[in-house]
Short mmCIF file of C-alpha atoms in Angstrom, two decimals:
data_model
loop_
_atom_site.label_atom_id
_atom_site.label_comp_id
_atom_site.label_asym_id
_atom_site.label_seq_id
_atom_site.Cartn_x
_atom_site.Cartn_y
_atom_site.Cartn_z
CA UNK A 1 146.25 155.18 -97.29
CA UNK A 2 148.06 154.62 -94.14
CA UNK A 3 152.32 155.43 -93.52
CA UNK A 4 153.69 154.49 -90.61
CA UNK A 5 153.97 156.61 -87.85
CA UNK A 6 158.11 156.83 -88.06
CA UNK A 7 157.34 158.72 -91.66
CA UNK A 8 154.78 161.12 -90.48
CA UNK A 9 155.31 164.90 -91.59
CA UNK A 10 157.60 164.25 -94.43
CA UNK A 11 155.03 164.50 -96.88
CA UNK A 12 155.10 161.00 -98.12
CA UNK A 13 150.69 160.92 -97.83
CA UNK A 14 150.90 163.99 -99.67
CA UNK A 15 152.71 162.70 -102.31
CA UNK A 16 151.06 159.66 -102.78
CA UNK A 17 147.41 161.14 -103.27
CA UNK A 18 148.01 163.81 -105.59
CA UNK A 19 149.67 160.10 -107.76
CA UNK A 20 146.84 157.94 -107.01
CA UNK A 21 144.34 161.08 -107.56
CA UNK A 22 146.14 162.06 -110.96
CA UNK A 23 146.06 158.47 -112.08
CA UNK A 24 142.03 158.31 -111.31
CA UNK A 25 142.17 161.81 -113.43
CA UNK A 26 144.34 161.08 -116.10
CA UNK A 27 144.43 157.35 -117.02
CA UNK A 28 141.00 156.35 -115.64
CA UNK A 29 139.19 158.80 -117.00
CA UNK A 30 137.11 159.56 -113.71
CA UNK A 31 134.83 162.25 -113.33
CA UNK A 32 135.16 162.19 -109.52
CA UNK A 33 137.30 161.30 -106.30
CA UNK A 34 136.10 160.88 -102.67
CA UNK A 35 137.74 161.21 -99.65
CA UNK A 36 136.04 160.24 -96.16
CA UNK A 37 137.98 161.14 -93.48
CA UNK A 38 137.45 160.68 -89.53
CA UNK A 39 136.63 163.83 -87.75
CA UNK A 40 139.69 163.56 -85.46
CA UNK A 41 142.31 162.83 -88.34
CA UNK A 42 143.58 166.88 -88.58
CA UNK A 43 146.68 165.45 -90.57
CA UNK A 44 144.26 164.05 -93.33
CA UNK A 45 142.54 166.41 -93.54
CA UNK A 46 144.84 168.75 -94.34
CA UNK A 47 146.64 166.53 -97.05
CA UNK A 48 143.40 166.39 -99.02
CA UNK A 49 142.68 169.85 -98.19
CA UNK A 50 145.93 170.64 -100.20
CA UNK A 51 145.30 168.64 -102.29
CA UNK A 52 141.95 170.88 -103.65
CA UNK A 53 139.79 168.60 -101.68
CA UNK A 54 136.84 170.67 -100.81
CA UNK A 55 134.16 169.61 -98.18
CA UNK A 56 130.66 168.22 -98.77
CA UNK A 57 129.51 167.50 -95.01
CA UNK A 58 129.27 164.82 -92.11
CA UNK A 59 128.67 161.48 -92.83
CA UNK A 60 127.12 160.10 -89.61
CA UNK A 61 127.63 156.89 -87.95
CA UNK A 62 129.69 156.49 -91.33
CA UNK A 63 132.07 153.61 -90.43
CA UNK A 64 131.27 150.93 -87.60
CA UNK A 65 135.12 150.00 -85.65
CA UNK A 66 136.15 148.87 -82.68
CA UNK A 67 132.71 148.78 -81.83
CA UNK A 68 131.61 151.77 -82.85
CA UNK A 69 129.90 153.50 -85.38
CA UNK A 70 132.03 156.88 -86.34
CA UNK A 71 130.90 159.48 -88.41
CA UNK A 72 133.65 160.78 -91.72
CA UNK A 73 134.11 163.82 -93.07
CA UNK A 74 133.42 163.44 -97.10
CA UNK A 75 135.71 165.72 -99.18
CA UNK A 76 136.11 165.75 -103.21
CA UNK A 77 137.16 166.70 -106.10
CA UNK A 78 136.57 166.84 -109.73
CA UNK A 79 138.37 166.42 -112.98
CA UNK A 80 138.12 169.87 -113.92
CA UNK A 81 139.36 171.32 -110.99
CA UNK A 82 142.22 169.05 -110.67
CA UNK A 83 143.07 169.64 -114.43
CA UNK A 84 143.18 173.48 -113.28
CA UNK A 85 145.26 173.46 -110.11
CA UNK A 86 148.30 174.62 -110.07
CA UNK A 87 150.93 172.07 -109.59
#
């Protein structure tokens, strides 16, 4: 998901991610949802942590962008954790 820089800091990414995760668990009956985030993307890391996702580890050379291989940090949440989460 990408939010235009003019709209950063308003909670839109958190709200959108919350709706997507809720849809995945409640409507699609998924068991697990993951997020792979660039290690330098502090804002996205804060969003997934705020939503209760747990850090699972680092995926080395996970994506190839702009001419270089880059690592990703892997976060996840399971359906029982989501339904038990407040809010």
